[in-house]
Structure formats: C-alpha cells, structure tokens
Backbone as ProteinMPNN parsed JSONL, in Angstrom:
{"seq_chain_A": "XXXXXXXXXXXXXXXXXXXXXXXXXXXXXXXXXXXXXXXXXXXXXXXXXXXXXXXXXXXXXXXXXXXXXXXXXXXXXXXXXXXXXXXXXXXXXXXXXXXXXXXXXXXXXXXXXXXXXXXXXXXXXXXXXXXXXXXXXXXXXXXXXXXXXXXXXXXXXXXXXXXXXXXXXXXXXXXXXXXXXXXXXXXXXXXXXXXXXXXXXXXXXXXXXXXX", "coords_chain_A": {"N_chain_A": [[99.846, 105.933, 95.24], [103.121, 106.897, 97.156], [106.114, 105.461, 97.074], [108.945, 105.453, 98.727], [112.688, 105.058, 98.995], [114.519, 104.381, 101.678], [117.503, 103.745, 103.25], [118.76, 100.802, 103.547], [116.645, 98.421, 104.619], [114.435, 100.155, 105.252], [111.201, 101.593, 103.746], [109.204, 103.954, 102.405], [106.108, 105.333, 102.514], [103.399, 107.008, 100.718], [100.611, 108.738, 100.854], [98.522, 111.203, 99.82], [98.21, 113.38, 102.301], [99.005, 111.153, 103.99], [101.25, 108.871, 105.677], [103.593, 106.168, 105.84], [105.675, 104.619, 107.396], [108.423, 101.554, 107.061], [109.893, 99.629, 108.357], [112.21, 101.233, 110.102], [114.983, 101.323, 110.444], [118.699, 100.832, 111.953], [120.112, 101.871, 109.955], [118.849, 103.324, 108.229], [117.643, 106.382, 107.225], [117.059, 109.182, 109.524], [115.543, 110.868, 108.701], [113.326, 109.453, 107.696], [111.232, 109.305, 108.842], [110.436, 111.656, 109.403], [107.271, 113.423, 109.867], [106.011, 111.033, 109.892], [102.77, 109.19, 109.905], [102.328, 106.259, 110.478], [103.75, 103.529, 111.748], [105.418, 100.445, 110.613], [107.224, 97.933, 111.936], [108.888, 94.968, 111.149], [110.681, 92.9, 112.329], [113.262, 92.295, 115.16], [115.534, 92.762, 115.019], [118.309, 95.477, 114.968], [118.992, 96.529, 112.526], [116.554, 96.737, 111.481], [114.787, 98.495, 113.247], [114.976, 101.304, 114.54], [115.581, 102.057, 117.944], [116.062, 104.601, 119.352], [115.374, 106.085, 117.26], [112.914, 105.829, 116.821], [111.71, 106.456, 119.382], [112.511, 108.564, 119.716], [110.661, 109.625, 117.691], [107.965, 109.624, 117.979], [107.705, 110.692, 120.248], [107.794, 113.196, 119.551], [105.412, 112.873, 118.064], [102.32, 112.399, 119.401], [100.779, 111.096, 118.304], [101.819, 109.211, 116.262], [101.244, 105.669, 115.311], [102.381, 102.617, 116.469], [103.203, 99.244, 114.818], [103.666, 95.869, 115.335], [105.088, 92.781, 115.911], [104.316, 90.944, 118.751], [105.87, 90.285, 121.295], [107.865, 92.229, 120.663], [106.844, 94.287, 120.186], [106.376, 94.546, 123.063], [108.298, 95.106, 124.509], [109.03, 98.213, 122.939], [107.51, 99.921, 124.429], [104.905, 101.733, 126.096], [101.808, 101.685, 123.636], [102.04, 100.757, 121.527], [101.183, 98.945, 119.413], [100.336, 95.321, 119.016], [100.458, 92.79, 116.809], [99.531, 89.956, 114.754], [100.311, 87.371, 112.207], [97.842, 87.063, 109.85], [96.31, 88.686, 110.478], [94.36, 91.642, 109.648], [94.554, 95.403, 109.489], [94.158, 98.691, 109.925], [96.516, 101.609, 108.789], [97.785, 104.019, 109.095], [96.038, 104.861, 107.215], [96.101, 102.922, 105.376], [95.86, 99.871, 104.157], [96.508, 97.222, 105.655], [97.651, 93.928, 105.575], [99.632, 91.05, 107.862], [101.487, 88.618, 107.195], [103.274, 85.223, 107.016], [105.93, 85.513, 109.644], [107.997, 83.601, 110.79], [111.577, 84.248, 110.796], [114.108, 83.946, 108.531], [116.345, 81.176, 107.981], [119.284, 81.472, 109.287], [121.547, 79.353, 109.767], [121.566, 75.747, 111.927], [119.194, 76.671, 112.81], [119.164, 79.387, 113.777], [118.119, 82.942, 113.551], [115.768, 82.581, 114.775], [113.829, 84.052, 115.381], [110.774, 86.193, 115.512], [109.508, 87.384, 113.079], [107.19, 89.407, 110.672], [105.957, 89.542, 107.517], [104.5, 92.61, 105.936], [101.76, 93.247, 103.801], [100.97, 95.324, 101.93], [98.126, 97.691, 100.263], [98.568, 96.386, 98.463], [101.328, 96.438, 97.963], [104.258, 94.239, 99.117], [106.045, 93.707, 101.766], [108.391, 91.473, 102.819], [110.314, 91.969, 105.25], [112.999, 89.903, 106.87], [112.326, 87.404, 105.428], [111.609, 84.926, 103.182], [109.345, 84.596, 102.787], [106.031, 83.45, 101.122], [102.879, 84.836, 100.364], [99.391, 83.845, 99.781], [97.764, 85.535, 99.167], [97.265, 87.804, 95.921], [100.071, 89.694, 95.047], [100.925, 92.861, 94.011], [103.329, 94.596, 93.984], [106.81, 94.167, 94.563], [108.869, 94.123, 97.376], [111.998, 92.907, 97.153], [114.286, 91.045, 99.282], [117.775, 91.698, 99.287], [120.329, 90.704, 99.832], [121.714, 89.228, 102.906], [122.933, 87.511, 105.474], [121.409, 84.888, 105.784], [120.623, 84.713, 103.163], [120.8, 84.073, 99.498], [121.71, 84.352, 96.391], [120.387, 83.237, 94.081], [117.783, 82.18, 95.901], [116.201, 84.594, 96.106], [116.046, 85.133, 93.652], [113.942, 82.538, 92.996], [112.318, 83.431, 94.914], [110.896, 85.396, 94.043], [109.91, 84.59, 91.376], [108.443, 82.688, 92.491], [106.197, 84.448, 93.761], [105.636, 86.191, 91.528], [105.485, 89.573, 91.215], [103.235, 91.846, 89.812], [105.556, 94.104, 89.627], [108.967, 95.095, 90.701], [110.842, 95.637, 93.172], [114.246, 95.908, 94.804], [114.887, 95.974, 98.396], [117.046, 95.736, 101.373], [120.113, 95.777, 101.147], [122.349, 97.206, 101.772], [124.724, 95.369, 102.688], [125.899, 95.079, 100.416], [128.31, 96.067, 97.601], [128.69, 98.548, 94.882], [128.928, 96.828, 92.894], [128.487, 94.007, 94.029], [125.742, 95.317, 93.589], [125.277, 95.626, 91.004], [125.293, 93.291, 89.98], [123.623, 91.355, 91.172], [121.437, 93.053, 90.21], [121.445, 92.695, 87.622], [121.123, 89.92, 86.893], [118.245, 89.82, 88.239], [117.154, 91.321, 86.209], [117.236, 89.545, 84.303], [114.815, 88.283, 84.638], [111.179, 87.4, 83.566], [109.296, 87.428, 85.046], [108.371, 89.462, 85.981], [108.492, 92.981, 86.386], [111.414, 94.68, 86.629], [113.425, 97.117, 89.001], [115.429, 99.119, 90.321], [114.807, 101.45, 93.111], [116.714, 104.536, 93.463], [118.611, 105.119, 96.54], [116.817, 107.273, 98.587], [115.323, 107.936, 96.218], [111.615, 108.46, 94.647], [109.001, 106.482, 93.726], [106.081, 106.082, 92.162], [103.185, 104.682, 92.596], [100.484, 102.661, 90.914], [97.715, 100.944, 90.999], [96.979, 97.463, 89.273], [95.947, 95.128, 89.927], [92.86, 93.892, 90.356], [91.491, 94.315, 93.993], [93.786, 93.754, 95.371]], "CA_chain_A": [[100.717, 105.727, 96.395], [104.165, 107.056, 96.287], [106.987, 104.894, 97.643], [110.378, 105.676, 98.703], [113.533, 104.097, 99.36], [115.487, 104.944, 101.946], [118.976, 102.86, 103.905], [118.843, 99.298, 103.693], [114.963, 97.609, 104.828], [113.194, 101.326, 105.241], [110.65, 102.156, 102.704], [108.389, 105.131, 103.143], [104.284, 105.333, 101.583], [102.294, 108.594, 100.549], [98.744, 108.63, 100.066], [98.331, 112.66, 100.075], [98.74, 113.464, 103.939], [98.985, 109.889, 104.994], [102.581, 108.496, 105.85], [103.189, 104.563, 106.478], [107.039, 104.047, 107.468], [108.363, 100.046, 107.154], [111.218, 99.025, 109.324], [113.109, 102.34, 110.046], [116.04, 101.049, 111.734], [120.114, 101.964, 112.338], [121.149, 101.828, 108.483], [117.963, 104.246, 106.826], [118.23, 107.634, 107.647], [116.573, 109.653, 110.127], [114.186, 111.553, 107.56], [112.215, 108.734, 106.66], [110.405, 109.128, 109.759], [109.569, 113.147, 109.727], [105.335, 113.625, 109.525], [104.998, 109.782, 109.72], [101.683, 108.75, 110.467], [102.382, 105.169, 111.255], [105.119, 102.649, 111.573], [105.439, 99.333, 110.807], [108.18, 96.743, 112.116], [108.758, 93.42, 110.671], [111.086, 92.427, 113.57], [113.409, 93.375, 116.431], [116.901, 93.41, 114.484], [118.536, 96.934, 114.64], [118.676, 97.263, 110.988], [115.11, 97.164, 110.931], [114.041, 99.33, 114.001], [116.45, 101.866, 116.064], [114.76, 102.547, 119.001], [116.26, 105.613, 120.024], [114.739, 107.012, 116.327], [111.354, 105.686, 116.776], [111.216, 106.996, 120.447], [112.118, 110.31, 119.046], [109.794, 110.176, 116.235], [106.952, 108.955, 118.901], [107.496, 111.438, 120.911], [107.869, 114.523, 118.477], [104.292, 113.132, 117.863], [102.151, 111.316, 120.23], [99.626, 110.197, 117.138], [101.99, 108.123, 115.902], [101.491, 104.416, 115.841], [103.677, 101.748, 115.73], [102.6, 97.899, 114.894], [104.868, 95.098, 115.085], [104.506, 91.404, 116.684], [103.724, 91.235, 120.254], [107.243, 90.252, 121.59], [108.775, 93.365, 120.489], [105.906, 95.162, 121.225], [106.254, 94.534, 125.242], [109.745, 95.895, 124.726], [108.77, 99.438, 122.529], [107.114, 100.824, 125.085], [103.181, 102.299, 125.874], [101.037, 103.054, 122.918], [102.531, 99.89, 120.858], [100.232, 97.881, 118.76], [100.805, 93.843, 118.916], [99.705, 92.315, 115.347], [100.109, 88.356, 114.462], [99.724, 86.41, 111.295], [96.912, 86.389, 109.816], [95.577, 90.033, 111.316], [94.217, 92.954, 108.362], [94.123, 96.133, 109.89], [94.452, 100.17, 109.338], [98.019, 102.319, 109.551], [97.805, 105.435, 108.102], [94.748, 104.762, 106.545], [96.537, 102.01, 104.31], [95.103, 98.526, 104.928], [97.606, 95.748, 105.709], [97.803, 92.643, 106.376], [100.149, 90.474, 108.117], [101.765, 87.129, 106.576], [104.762, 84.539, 107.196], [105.784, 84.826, 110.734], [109.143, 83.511, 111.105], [112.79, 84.958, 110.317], [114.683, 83.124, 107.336], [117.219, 80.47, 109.034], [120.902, 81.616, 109.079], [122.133, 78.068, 110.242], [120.913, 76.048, 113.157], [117.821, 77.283, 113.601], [119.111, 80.706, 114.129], [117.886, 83.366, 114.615], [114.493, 81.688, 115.456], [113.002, 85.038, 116.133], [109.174, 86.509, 114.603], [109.16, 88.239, 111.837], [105.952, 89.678, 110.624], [105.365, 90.316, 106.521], [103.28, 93.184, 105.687], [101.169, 93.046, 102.607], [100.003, 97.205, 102.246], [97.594, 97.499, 99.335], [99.101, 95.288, 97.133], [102.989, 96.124, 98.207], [104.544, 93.151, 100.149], [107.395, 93.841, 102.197], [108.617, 90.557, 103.705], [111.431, 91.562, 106.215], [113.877, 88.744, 106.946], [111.937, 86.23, 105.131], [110.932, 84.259, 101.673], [107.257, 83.589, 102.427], [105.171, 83.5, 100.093], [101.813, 85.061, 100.445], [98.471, 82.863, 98.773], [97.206, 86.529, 97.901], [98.247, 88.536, 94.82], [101.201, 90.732, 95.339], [101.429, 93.87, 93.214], [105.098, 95.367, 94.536], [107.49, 93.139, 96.005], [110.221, 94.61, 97.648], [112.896, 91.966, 97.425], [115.624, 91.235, 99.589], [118.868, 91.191, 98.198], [121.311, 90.486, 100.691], [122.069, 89.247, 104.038], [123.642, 86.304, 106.119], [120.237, 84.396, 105.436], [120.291, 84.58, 101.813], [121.911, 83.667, 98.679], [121.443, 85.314, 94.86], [118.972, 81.919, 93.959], [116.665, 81.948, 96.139], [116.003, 85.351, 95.657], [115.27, 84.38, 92.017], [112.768, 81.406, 93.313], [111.233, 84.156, 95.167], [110.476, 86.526, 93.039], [109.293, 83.652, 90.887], [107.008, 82.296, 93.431], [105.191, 85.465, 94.175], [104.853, 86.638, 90.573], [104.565, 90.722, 91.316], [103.923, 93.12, 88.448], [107.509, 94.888, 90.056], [109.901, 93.972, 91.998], [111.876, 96.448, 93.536], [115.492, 95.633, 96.13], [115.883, 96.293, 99.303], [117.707, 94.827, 102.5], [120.972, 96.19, 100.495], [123.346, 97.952, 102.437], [125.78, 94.81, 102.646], [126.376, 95.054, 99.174], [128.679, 97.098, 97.195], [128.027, 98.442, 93.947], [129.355, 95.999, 92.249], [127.449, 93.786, 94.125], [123.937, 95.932, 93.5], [125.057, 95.671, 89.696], [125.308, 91.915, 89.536], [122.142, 91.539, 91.545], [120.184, 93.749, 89.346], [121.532, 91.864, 85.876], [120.514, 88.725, 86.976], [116.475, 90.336, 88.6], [116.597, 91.97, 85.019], [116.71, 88.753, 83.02], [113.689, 87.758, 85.097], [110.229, 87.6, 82.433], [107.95, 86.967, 85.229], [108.111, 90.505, 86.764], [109.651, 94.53, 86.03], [112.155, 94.86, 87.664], [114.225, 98.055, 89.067], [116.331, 99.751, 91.517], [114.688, 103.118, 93.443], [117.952, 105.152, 94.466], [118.69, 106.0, 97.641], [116.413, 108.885, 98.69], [114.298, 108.041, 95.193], [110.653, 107.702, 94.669], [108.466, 106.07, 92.31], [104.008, 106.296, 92.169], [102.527, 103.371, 92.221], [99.45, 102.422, 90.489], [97.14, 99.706, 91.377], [96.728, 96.961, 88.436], [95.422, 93.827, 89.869], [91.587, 93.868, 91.08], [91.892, 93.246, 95.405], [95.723, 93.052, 95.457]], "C_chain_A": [[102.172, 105.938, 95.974], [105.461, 106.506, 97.671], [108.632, 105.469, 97.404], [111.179, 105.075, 99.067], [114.37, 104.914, 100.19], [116.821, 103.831, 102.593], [118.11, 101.571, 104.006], [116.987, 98.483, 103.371], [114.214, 98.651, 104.784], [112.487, 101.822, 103.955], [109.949, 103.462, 103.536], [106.908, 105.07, 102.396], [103.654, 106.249, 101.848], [101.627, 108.43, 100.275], [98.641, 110.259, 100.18], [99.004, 112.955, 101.443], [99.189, 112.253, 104.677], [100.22, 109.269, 104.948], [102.826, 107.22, 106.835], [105.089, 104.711, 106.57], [107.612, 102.489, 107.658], [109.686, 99.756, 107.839], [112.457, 100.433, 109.027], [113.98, 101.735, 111.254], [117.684, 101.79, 111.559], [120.283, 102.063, 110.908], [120.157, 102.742, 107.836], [117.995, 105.421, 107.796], [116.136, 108.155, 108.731], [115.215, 110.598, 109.979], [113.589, 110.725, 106.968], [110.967, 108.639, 107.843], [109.767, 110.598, 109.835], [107.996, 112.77, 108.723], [105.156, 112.07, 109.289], [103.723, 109.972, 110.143], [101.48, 107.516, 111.639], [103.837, 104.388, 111.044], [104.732, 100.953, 111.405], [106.925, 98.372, 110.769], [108.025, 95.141, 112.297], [109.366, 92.597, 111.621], [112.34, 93.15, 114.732], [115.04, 93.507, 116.218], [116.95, 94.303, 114.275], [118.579, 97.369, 113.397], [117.238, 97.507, 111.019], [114.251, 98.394, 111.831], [115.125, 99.851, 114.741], [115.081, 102.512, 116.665], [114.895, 103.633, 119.408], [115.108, 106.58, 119.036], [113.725, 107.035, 116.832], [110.737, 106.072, 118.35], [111.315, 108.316, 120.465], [110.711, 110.709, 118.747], [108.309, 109.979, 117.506], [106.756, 110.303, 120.114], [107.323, 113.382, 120.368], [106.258, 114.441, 118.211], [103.214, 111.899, 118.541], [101.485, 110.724, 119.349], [100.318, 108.744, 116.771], [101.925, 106.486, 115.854], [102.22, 103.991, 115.212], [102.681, 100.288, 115.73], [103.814, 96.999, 114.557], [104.087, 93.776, 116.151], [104.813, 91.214, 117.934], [105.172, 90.843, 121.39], [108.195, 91.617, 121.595], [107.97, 94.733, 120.88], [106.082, 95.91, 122.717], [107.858, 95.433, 125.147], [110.148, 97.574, 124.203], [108.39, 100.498, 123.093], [105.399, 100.877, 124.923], [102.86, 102.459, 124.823], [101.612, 102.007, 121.775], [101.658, 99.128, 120.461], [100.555, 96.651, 118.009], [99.765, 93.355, 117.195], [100.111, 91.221, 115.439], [99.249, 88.293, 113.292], [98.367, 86.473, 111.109], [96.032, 88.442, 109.808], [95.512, 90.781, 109.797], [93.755, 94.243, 109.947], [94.749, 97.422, 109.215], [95.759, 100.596, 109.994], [97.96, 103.094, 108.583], [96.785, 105.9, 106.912], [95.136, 104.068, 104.95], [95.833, 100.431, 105.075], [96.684, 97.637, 104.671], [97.511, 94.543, 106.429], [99.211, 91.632, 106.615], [100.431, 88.981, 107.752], [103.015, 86.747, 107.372], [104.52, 84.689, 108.685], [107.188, 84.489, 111.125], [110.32, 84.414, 110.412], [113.298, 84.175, 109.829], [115.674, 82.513, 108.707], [118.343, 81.263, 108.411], [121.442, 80.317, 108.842], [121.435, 77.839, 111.756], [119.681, 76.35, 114.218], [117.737, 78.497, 113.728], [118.535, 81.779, 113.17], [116.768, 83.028, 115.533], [113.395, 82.734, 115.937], [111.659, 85.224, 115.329], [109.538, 87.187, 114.088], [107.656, 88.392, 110.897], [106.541, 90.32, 109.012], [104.303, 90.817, 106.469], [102.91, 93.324, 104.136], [99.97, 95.212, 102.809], [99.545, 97.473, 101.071], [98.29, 97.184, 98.507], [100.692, 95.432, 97.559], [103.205, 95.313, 99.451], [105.936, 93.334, 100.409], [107.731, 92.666, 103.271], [109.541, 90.921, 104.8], [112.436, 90.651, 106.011], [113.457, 88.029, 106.783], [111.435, 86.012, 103.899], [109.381, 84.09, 101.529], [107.222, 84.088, 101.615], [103.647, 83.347, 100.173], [101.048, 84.202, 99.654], [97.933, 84.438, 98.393], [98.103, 87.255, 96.614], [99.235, 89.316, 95.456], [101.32, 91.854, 93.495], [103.12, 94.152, 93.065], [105.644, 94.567, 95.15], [108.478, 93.744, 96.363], [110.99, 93.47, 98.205], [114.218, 91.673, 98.324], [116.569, 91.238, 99.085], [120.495, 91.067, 98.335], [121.221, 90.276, 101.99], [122.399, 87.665, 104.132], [122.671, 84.8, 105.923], [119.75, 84.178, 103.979], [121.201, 84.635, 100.795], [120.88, 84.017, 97.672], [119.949, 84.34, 94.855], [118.205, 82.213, 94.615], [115.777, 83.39, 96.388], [115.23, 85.948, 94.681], [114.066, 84.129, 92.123], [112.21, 82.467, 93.716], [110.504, 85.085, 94.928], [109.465, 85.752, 91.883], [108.064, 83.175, 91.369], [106.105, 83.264, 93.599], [104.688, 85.986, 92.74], [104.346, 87.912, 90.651], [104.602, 91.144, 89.762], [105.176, 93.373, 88.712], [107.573, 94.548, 91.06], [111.053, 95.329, 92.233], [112.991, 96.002, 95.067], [115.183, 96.124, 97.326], [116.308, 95.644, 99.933], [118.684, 95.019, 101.766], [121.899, 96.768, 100.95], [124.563, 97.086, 103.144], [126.759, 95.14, 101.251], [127.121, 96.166, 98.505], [128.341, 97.363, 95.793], [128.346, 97.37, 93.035], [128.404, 94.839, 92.356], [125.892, 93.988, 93.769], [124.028, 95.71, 91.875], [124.846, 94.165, 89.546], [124.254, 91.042, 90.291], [121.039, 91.958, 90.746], [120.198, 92.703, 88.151], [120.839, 90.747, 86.085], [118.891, 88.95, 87.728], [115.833, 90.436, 87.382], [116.383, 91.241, 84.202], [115.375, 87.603, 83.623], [112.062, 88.292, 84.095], [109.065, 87.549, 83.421], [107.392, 88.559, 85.939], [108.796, 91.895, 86.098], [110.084, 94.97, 86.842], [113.25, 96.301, 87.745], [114.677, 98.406, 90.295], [116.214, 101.314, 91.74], [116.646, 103.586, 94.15], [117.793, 105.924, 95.667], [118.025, 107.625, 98.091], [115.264, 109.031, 97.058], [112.694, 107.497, 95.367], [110.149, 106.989, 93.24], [106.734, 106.202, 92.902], [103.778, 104.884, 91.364], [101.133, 103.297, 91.741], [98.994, 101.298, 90.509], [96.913, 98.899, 90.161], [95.844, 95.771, 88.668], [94.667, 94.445, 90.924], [91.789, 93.142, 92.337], [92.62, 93.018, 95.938], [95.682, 94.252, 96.931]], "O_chain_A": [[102.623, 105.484, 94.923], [105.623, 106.996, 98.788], [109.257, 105.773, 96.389], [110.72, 104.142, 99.726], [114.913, 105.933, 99.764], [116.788, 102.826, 101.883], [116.982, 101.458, 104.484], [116.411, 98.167, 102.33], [113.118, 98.412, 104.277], [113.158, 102.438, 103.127], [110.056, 103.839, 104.703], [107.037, 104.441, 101.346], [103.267, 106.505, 102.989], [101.577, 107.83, 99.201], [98.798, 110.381, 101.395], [100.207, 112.778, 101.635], [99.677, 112.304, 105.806], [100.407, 108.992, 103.763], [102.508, 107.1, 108.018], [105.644, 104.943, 105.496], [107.126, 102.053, 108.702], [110.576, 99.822, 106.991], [113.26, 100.567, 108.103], [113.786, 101.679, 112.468], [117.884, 102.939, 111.164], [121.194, 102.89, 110.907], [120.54, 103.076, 106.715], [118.336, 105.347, 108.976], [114.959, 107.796, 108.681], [114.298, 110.911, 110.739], [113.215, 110.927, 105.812], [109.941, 107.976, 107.684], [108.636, 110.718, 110.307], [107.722, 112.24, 107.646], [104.234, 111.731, 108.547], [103.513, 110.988, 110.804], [100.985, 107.476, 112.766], [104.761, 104.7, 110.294], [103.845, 100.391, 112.049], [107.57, 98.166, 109.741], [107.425, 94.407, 113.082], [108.774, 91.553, 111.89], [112.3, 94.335, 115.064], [115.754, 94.157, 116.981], [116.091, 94.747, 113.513], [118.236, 98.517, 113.117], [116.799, 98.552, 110.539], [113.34, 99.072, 111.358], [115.97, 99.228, 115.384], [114.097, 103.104, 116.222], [113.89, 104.044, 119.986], [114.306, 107.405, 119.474], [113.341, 108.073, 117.373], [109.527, 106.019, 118.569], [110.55, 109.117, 121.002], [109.938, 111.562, 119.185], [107.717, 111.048, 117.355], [105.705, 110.658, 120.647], [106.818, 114.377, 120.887], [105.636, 115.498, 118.114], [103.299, 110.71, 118.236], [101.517, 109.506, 119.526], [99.825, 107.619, 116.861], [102.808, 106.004, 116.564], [102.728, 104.284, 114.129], [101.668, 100.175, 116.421], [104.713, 97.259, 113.757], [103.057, 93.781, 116.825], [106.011, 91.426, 118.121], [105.132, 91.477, 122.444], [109.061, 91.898, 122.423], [108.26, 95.739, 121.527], [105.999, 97.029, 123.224], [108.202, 96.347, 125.896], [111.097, 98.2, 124.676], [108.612, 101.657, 122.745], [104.733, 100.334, 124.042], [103.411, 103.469, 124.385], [101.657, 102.668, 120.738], [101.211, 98.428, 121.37], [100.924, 96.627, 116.834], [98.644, 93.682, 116.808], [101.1, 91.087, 116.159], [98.119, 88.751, 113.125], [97.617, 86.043, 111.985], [95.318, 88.992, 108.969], [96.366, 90.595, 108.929], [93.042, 94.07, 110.935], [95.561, 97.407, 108.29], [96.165, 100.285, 111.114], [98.073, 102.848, 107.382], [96.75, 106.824, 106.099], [94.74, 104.414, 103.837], [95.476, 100.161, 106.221], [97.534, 97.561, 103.784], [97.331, 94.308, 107.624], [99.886, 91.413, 105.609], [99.565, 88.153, 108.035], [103.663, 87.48, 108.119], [103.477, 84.297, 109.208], [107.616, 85.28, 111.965], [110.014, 85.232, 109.545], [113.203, 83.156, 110.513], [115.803, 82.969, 109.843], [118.346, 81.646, 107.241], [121.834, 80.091, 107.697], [120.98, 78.679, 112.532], [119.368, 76.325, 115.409], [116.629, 79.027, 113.816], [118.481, 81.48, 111.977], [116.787, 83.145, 116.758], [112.404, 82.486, 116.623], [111.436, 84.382, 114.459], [110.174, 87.994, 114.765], [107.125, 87.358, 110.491], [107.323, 91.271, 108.988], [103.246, 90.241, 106.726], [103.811, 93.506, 103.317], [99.042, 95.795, 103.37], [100.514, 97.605, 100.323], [98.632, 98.024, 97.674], [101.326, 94.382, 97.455], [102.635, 95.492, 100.527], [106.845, 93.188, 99.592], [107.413, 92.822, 104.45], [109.631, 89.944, 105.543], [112.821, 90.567, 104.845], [113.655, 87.209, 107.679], [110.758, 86.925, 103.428], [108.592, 83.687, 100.674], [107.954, 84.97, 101.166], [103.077, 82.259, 100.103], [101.679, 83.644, 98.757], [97.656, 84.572, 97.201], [99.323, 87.212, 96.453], [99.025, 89.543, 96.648], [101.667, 91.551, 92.354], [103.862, 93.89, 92.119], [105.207, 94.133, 96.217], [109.211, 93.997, 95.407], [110.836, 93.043, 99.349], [115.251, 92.196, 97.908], [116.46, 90.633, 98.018], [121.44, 91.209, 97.559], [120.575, 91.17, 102.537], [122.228, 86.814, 103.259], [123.246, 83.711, 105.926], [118.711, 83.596, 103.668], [122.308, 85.14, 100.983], [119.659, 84.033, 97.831], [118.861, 84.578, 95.379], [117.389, 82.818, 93.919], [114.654, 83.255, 96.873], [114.307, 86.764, 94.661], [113.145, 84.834, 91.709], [111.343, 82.802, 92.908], [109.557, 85.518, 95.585], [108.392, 86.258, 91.552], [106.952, 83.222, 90.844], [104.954, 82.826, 93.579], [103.487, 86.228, 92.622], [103.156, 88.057, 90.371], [105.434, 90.962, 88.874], [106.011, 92.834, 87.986], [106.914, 94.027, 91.959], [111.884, 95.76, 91.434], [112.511, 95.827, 96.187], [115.276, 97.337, 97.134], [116.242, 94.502, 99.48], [118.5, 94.055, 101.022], [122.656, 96.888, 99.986], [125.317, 97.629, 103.953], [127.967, 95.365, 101.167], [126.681, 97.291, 98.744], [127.663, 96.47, 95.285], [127.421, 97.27, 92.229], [127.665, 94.495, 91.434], [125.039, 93.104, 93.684], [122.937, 95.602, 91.314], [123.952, 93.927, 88.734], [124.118, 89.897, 89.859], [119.959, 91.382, 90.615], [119.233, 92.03, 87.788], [119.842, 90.582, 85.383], [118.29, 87.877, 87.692], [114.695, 90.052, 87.111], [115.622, 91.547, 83.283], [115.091, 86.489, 83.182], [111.864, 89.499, 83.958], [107.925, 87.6, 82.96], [106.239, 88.75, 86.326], [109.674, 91.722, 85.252], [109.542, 95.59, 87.757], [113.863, 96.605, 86.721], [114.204, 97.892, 91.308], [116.855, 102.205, 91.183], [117.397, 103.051, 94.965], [117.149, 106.955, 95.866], [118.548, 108.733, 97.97], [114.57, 110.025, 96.843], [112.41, 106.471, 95.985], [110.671, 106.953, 92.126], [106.442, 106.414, 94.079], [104.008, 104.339, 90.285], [100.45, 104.113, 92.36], [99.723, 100.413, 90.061], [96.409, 99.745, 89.421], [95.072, 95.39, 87.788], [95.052, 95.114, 91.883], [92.105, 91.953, 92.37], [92.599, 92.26, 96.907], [96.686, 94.41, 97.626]]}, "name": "protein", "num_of_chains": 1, "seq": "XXXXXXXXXXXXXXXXXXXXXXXXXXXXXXXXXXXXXXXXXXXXXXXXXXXXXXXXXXXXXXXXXXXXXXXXXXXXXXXXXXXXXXXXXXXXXXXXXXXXXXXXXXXXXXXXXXXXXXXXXXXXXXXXXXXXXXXXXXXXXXXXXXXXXXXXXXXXXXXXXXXXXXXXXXXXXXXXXXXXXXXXXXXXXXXXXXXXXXXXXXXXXXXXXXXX"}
C-alpha cells in the first residue's frame, strides 16, 4: 500500500488500481482526488472536506464513493454513504473500520461535532481526535497541530497507541520551525519510527503485525 501526503489532514492510498482518499478538504490540493476510487471524511470542518472539490471529483466520476458520519452525509448530497462507530466496511477495496466518534474539545465543549476515525488495514487516521483504538495500529498518522491540541498530548498519543510508524499530519498551522521542533521531540520517541512524508511525498507500506 502506497501512501501519500498531501495539504494539511489529506492522505491518499494505492493498492495497484485502487485509490482511498482521507479528508480532502480546502488546505490539500486538488490532485489528491484525480482517479480516486473512494473517499473518506472524518468530519464536516473545511480543512477536512471542500465540497465544491468533492462535488467535482463526484461528478467527473459517478463511481466514486464517499463515506463519512450520517450528519454530514444528509448535507453531501445523493450517493453518500452514512458510517457510525463501530461499522467495518469496503472503500476501494481497502477494509476500514470506524472508531472514536467525537471531535477533540477546543474549550467549552466546543466544537461538539462527530468525528469518525478510520482504521484502513492497519493505518489509523484519527481526524480531530486522540482516541485510542483497542485494536493494533500499524501507521498512525498523528496530528500535530491545531486549536485542540498541544505538543504533550500528542506524545501521550502516540504512546498510547504504540504504532510501528508514526507519520504527521493536520500541519499546515505550523511553520517550519514549528514542523522541526515537532519532529525532534516525535524523534526521541522509542515506542514508535517516526518521520515526516513531504508534501506531495510517498512512502510503501508493508504490513507487520498479524490482523492489524
């Protein structure tokens, strides 16, 4: 499986022909969506989903599906597939399952909205949130910035999950300076291998843990 990074929360996933896109919203570029297969959105903040793209990309190809949690759903349009907690199903002929559920607090309570982690053979892309899956995690793609989070718990969560690798995103607050003093402190982490795809970089993943 070969993962890419593109603006901020968007990853991208290759199986040969098969193309999984993860929260393509206003900050990842417009080419992380050509020949998708499927889409998946974690929730209904514009970083994570621009609608205008994904009604492009949707319409450039009617195959495409999208899956996201049933709230944001009703608002995507026809042809939208509602998922909750808990749910395993097929997207692009990757299996995933759905964890967590809420959106990290800001303050307040806010934002209070759903957020849906997907777990896609073994890579766990939480969205706007810390859960912490009870299955293995291979890949974690970490957050590593926003209004909701601070360096620490970052740490803890990377800790708590325990992947083989740990790769950033949610990044496009940060400057480099920031992304360097982020990384130093991921890198003196022993429980995981940790790195930073560049913008527009991939990497091939290989499965290690039996089930993940």
């Amino acid at each position: 499986m070969r993962l890419t990074k593109y603006g901020h929360a968007c990853v991208r996933l290759e199986a040969g022909d098969r193309v999984l896109v993860i929260d393509p919203g206003t900050l990842s570029e417009t080419e992380a969506l050509a020949g998708a297969t499927a889409v998946l959105v974690t929730h209904e903040h514009e970083d994570h989903v621009d609608a205008g793209k994904l009604a492009a990309a949707r319409e450039g190809n009617p195959a495409l599906t999208v899956h996201t949690h049933a709230a944001l759903a009703a608002t995507l349009g026809d042809g939208v597939t509602a998922v909750a907690v808990g749910d395993t199903f097929t997207a692009a002929g990757f299996t995933v399952r759905a964890v967590g559920g809420a959106h990290a607090e800001i303050i307040d309570g806010l934002p209070g909205c759903p957020n849906l982690g997907f777990i896609v053979d073994g890579l766990y892309h939480p969205g706007d949130s810390l859960f912490v899956p009870a299955e293995p995690v291979e890949t974690l793609l970490v957050p590593a910035s926003g209004p909701w989070l601070k360096l620490g718990e970052a740490i803890e969560f990377v800790r708590a999950v325990r992947p083989a690798r740990t790769f950033p995103i949610h990044d496009a607050n940060l400057s480099d300076i920031g992304m360097d003093n982020f990384d130093g402190w991921l890198l003196e982490e022993d429980t995981t291998d940790y790195a930073r795809i560049p913008l527009g970089g991939s990497v091939d993943l290989k499965r290690s843990i039996p089930g993940s």
